[in-house]
Short mmCIF file of C-alpha atoms in Angstrom, two decimals:
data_model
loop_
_atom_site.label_atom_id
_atom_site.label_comp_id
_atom_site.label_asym_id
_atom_site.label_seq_id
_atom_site.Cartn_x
_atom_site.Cartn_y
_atom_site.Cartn_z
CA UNK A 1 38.78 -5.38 -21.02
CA UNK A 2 35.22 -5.35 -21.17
CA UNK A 3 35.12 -2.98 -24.65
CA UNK A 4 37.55 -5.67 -25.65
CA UNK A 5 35.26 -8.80 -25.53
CA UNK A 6 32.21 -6.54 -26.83
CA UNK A 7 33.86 -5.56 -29.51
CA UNK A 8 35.31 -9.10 -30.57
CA UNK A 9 31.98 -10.33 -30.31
CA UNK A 10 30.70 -7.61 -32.71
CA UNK A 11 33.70 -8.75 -35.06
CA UNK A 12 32.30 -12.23 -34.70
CA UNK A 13 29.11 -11.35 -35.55
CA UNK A 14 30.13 -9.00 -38.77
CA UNK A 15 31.83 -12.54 -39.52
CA UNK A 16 28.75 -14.48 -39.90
CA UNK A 17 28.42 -15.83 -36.12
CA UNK A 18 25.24 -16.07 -34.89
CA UNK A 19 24.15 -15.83 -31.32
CA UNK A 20 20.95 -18.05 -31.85
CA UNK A 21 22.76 -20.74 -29.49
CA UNK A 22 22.60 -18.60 -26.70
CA UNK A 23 19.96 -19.47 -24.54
CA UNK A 24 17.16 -16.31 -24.06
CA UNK A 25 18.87 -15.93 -20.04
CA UNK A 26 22.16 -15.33 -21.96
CA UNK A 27 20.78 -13.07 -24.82
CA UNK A 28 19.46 -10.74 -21.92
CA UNK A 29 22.60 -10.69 -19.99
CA UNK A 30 24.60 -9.98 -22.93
CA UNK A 31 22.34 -6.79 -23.39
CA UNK A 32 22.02 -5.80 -20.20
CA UNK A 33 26.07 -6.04 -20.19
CA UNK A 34 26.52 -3.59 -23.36
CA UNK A 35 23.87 -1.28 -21.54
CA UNK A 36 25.61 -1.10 -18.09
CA UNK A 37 28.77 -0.24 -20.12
CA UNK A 38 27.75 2.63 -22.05
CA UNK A 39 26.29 3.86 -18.57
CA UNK A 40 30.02 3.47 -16.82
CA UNK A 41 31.88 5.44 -20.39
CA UNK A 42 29.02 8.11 -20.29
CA UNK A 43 30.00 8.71 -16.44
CA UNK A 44 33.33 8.24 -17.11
CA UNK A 45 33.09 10.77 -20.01
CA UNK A 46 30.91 13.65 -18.19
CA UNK A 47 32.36 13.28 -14.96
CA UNK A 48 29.57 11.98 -13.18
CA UNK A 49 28.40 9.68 -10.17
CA UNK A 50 24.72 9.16 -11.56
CA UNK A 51 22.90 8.02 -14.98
CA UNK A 52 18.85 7.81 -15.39
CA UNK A 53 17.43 4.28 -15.39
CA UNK A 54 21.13 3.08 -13.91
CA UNK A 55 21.35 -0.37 -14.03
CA UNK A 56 22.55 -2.44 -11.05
CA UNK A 57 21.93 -5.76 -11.43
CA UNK A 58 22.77 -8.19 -14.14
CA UNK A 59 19.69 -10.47 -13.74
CA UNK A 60 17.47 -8.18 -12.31
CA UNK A 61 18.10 -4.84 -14.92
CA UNK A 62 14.88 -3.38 -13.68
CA UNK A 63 15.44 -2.35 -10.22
CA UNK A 64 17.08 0.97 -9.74
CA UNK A 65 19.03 2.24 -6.47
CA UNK A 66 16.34 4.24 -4.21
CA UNK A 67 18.15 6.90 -2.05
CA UNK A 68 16.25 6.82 1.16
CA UNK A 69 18.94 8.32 4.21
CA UNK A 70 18.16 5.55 6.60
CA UNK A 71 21.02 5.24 9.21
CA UNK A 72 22.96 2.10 8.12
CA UNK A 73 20.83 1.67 4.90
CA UNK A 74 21.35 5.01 2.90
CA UNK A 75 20.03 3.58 -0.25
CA UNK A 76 17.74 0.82 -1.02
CA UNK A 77 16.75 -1.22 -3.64
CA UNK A 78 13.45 -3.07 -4.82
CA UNK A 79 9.50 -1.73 -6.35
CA UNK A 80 8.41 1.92 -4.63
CA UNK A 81 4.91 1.65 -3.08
CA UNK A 82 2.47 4.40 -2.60
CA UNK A 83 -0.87 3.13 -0.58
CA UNK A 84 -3.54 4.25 1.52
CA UNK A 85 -5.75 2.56 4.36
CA UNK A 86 -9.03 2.83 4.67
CA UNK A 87 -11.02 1.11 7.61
CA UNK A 88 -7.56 -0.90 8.36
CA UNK A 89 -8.03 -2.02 4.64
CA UNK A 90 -4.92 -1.58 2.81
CA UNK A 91 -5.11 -0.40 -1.01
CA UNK A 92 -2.07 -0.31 -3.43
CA UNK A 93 -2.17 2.36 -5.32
CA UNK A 94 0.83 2.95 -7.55
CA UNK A 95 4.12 0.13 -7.19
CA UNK A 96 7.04 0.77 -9.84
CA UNK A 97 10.93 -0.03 -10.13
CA UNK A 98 11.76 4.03 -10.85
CA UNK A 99 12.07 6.50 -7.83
CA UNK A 100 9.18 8.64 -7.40
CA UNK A 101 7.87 11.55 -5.90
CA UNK A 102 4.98 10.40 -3.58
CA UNK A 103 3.34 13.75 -3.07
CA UNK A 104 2.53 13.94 -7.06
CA UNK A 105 0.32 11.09 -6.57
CA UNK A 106 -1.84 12.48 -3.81
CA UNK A 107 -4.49 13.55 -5.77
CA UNK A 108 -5.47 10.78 -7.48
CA UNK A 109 -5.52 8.55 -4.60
CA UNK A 110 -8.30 10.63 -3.07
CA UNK A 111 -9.64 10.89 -6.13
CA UNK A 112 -9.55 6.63 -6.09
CA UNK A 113 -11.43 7.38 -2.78
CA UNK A 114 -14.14 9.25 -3.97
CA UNK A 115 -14.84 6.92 -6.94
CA UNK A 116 -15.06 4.13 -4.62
CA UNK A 117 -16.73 5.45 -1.62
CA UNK A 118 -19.03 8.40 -3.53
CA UNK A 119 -17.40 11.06 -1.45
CA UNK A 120 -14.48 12.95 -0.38
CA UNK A 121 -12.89 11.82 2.81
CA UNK A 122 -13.35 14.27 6.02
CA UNK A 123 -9.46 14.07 6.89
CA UNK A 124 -6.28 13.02 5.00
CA UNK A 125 -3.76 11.79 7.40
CA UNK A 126 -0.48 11.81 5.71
CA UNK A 127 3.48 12.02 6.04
CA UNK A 128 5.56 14.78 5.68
CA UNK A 129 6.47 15.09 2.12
CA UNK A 130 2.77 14.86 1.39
CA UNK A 131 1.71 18.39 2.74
CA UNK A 132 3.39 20.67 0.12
CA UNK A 133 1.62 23.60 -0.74
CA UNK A 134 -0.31 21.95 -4.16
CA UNK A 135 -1.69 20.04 -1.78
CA UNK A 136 -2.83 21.75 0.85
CA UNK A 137 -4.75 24.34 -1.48
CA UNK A 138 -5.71 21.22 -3.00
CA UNK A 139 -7.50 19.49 0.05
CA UNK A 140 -8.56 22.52 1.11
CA UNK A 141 -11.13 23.34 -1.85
CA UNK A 142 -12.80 20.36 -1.37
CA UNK A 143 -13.31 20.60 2.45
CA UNK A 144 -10.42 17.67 3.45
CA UNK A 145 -8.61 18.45 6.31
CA UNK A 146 -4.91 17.81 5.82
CA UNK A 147 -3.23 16.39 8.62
CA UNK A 148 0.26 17.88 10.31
CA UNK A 149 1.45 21.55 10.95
CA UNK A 150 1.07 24.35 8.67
CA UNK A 151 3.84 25.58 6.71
CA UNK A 152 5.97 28.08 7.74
CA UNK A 153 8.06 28.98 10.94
CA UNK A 154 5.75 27.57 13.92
CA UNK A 155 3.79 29.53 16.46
CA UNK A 156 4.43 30.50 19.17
CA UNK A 157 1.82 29.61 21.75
CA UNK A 158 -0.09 26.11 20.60
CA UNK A 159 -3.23 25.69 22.07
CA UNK A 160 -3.90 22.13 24.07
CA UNK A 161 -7.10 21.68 21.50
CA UNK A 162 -4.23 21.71 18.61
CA UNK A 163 -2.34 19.84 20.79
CA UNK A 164 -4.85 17.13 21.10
CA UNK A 165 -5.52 17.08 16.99
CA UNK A 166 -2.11 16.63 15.93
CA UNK A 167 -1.28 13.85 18.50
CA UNK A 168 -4.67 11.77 17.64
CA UNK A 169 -3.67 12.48 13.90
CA UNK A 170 -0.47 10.97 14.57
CA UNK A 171 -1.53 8.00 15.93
CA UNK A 172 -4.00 7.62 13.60
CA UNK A 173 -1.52 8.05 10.41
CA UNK A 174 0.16 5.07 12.81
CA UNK A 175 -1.84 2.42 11.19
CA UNK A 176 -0.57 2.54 7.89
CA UNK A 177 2.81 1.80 9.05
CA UNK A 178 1.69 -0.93 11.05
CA UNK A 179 0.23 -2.51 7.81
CA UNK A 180 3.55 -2.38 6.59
CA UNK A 181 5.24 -4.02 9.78
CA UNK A 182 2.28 -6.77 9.21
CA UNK A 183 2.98 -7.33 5.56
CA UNK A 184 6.87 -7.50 6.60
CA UNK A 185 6.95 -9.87 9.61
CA UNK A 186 4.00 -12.01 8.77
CA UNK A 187 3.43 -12.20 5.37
CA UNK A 188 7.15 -11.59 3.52
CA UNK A 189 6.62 -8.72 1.94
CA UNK A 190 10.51 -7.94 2.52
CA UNK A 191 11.18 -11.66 1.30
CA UNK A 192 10.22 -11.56 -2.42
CA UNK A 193 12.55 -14.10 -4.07
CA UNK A 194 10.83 -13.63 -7.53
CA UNK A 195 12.94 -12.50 -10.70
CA UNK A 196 10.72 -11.12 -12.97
CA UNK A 197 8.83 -7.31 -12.94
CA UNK A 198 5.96 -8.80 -13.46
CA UNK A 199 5.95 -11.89 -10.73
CA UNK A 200 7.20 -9.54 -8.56
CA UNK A 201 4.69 -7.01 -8.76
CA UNK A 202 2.44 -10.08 -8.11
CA UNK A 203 3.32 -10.98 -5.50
CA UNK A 204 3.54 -7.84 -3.83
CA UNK A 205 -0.01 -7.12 -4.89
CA UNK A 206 -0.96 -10.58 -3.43
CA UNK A 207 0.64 -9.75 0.06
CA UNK A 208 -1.72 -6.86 0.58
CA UNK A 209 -4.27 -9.12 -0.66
CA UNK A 210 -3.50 -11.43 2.01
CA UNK A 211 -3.35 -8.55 5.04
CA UNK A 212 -6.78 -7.32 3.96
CA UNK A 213 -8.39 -10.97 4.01
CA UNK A 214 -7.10 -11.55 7.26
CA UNK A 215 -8.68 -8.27 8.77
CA UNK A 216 -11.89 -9.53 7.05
CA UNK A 217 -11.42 -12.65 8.16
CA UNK A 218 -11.14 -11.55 12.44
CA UNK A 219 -14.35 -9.48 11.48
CA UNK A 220 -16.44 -12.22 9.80
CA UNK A 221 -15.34 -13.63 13.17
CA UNK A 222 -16.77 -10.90 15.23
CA UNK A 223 -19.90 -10.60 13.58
CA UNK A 224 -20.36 -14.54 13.81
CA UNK A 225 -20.14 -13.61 17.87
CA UNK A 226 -22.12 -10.80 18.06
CA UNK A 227 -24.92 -12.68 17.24
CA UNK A 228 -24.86 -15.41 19.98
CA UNK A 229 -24.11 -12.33 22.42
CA UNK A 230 -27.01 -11.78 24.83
CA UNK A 231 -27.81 -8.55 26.07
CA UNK A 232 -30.74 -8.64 28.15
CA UNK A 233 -29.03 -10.54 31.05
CA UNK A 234 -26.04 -9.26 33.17
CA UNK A 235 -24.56 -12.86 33.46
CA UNK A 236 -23.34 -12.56 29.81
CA UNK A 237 -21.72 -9.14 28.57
CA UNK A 238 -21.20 -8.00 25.12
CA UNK A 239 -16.99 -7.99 24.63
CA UNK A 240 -15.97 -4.28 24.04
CA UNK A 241 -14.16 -5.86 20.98
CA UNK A 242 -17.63 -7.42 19.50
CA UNK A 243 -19.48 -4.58 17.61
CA UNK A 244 -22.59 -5.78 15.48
CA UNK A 245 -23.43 -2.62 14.61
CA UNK A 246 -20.01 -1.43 13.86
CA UNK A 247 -18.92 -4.61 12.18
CA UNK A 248 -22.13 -4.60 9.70
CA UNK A 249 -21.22 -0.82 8.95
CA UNK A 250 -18.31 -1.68 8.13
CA UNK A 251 -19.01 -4.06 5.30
CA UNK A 252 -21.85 -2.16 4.00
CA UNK A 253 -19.42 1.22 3.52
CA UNK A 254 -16.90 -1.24 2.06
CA UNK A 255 -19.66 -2.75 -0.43
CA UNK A 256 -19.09 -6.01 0.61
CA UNK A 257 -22.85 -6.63 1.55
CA UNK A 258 -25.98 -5.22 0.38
CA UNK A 259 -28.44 -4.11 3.13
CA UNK A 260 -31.10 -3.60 1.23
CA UNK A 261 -31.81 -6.98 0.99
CA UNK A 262 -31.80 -7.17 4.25
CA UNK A 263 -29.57 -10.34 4.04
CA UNK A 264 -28.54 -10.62 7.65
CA UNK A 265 -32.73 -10.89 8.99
CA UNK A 266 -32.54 -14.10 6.53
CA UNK A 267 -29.38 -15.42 8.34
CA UNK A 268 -31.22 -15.02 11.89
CA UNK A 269 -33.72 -16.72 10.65
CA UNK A 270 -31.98 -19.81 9.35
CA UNK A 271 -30.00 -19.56 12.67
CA UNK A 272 -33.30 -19.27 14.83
CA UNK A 273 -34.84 -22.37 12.86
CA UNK A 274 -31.82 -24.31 13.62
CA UNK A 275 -30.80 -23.32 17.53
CA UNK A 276 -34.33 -22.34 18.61
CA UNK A 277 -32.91 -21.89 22.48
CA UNK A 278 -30.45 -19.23 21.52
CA UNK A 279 -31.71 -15.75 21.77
CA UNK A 280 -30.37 -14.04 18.57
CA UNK A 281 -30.65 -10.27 17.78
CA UNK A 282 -29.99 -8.39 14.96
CA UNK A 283 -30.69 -4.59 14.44
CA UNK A 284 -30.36 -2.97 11.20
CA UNK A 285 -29.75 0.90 10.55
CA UNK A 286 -30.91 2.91 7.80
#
């Protein structure tokens, strides 16, 4: 039936219709249509269950089925991801509509690291289908440690120092997922009603966006406290959360101040002029 109205549309057409009434919604449908049926005859024809680039949406002909083996949820659809956290800073490195192999794209986000930063990182803590062979030898000729077993059938005897590393890298490779969790529940990233591949992608990219402000945002916070912490009585404690030191280090590594113009000695200052009974102390490394 549906060859049928093609085809008497293409007999219209040879005619002298025109399809200029149709509304630009309509024209794409219409094309998207033809396309999903030559993808149905060609399976139909070879005999098989799968066609690149399958199409399985009428109004949204870019997303493509993602087969992912989750119990209850074997296949998904929507944009792939493939980011990296740094510092609890989330970066989004590749996003697209097509299924892709994440370990290919390894490389060049610690490559992305190195032109941002100026150097390799000391550790790369990653998932499973990240530590193929490629790029093991590949973290290992720069000195990056590669989190997770080795390959091959496992030892033995494990020693408790081994023991140690792999839990602590575990934990650590932990906060990546929790950035996801936080971009879920908080933020919608698993509620994007947009159409389009391109407002899509933006707001996806504008999520993360959001997650990272908010992280700066708790540490603007705990640097504003750090400085009205006094630490020459015992009456008043520096929090174990409040880090001055840690906090500035932070946003100097992630070039979001410049310490060499010593910016923070001209806040005291301006905070000393105007709350002259506050004892305010700020130390400054390197």
């Amino acid at each position: 039936y549906l060859k049928k109205n093609l085809g008497n549309i293409e007999d219209l057409i040879q005619a002298g219709a025109s399809l200029e009434n149709l509304s630009k919604r309509q024209k794409n449908c219409l094309e998207t249509i033809k396309k999903v049926y030559e993808q149905q005859q060609s399976m139909w024809e070879n005999k098989t269950q799968s066609v690149p680039q399958r199409i399985v949406s009428l109004t949204q002909p870019h997303i493509r089925p993602i087969v992912r083996g989750k119990a209850g949820k074997p296949i998904e659809f929507g944009a792939k991801l493939s980011v990296s956290c740094v510092d609890n800073y989330v970066f989004l490195d590749k996003i697209s509509w097509e299924n892709f192999n994440e370990s290919c794209h390894l490389k060049e986000q610690v490559e992305k690291y190195k032109e941002t930063f100026g150097y390799y990182p000391e550790s790369v803590h990653v998932d499973k289908i990240y530590r193929t062979r490629e790029n093991r030898n590949w973290c290992k000729e720069r000195g990056i440690r590669i989190s997770g077993p080795k390959l091959g059938r496992p030892p033995k005897n494990v020693s408790e120092e081994e023991k140690k590393q792999a839990h602590s890298d575990e934990c650590f490779r932990n906060a990546i997922e929790g950035k996801f969790g936080q971009a879920k529940r908080r933020f919608s990233l698993n509620l994007v009603m947009t159409k389009l591949p391109e407002t899509s992608i933006t707001s996806i990219a504008i999520t993360f966006l959001v997650v990272n402000l908010s992280k700066l945002l708790r540490q603007f916070l705990s640097l504003f406290l750090s400085l009205f912490t006094n630490n020459r009585t015992k009456e008043l404690i520096k929090p174990p959360f409040i880090n001055f030191d840690y906090t500035l280090n932070n946003f100097y590594v992630l070039k979001l101040i410049d310490l060499s113009e010593n910016s923070w000695s001209k806040v005291a200052q301006i905070l000393e002029k105007l709350f002259p009974q506050t004892l305010i102390r700020v130390s400054l490394s390197g």
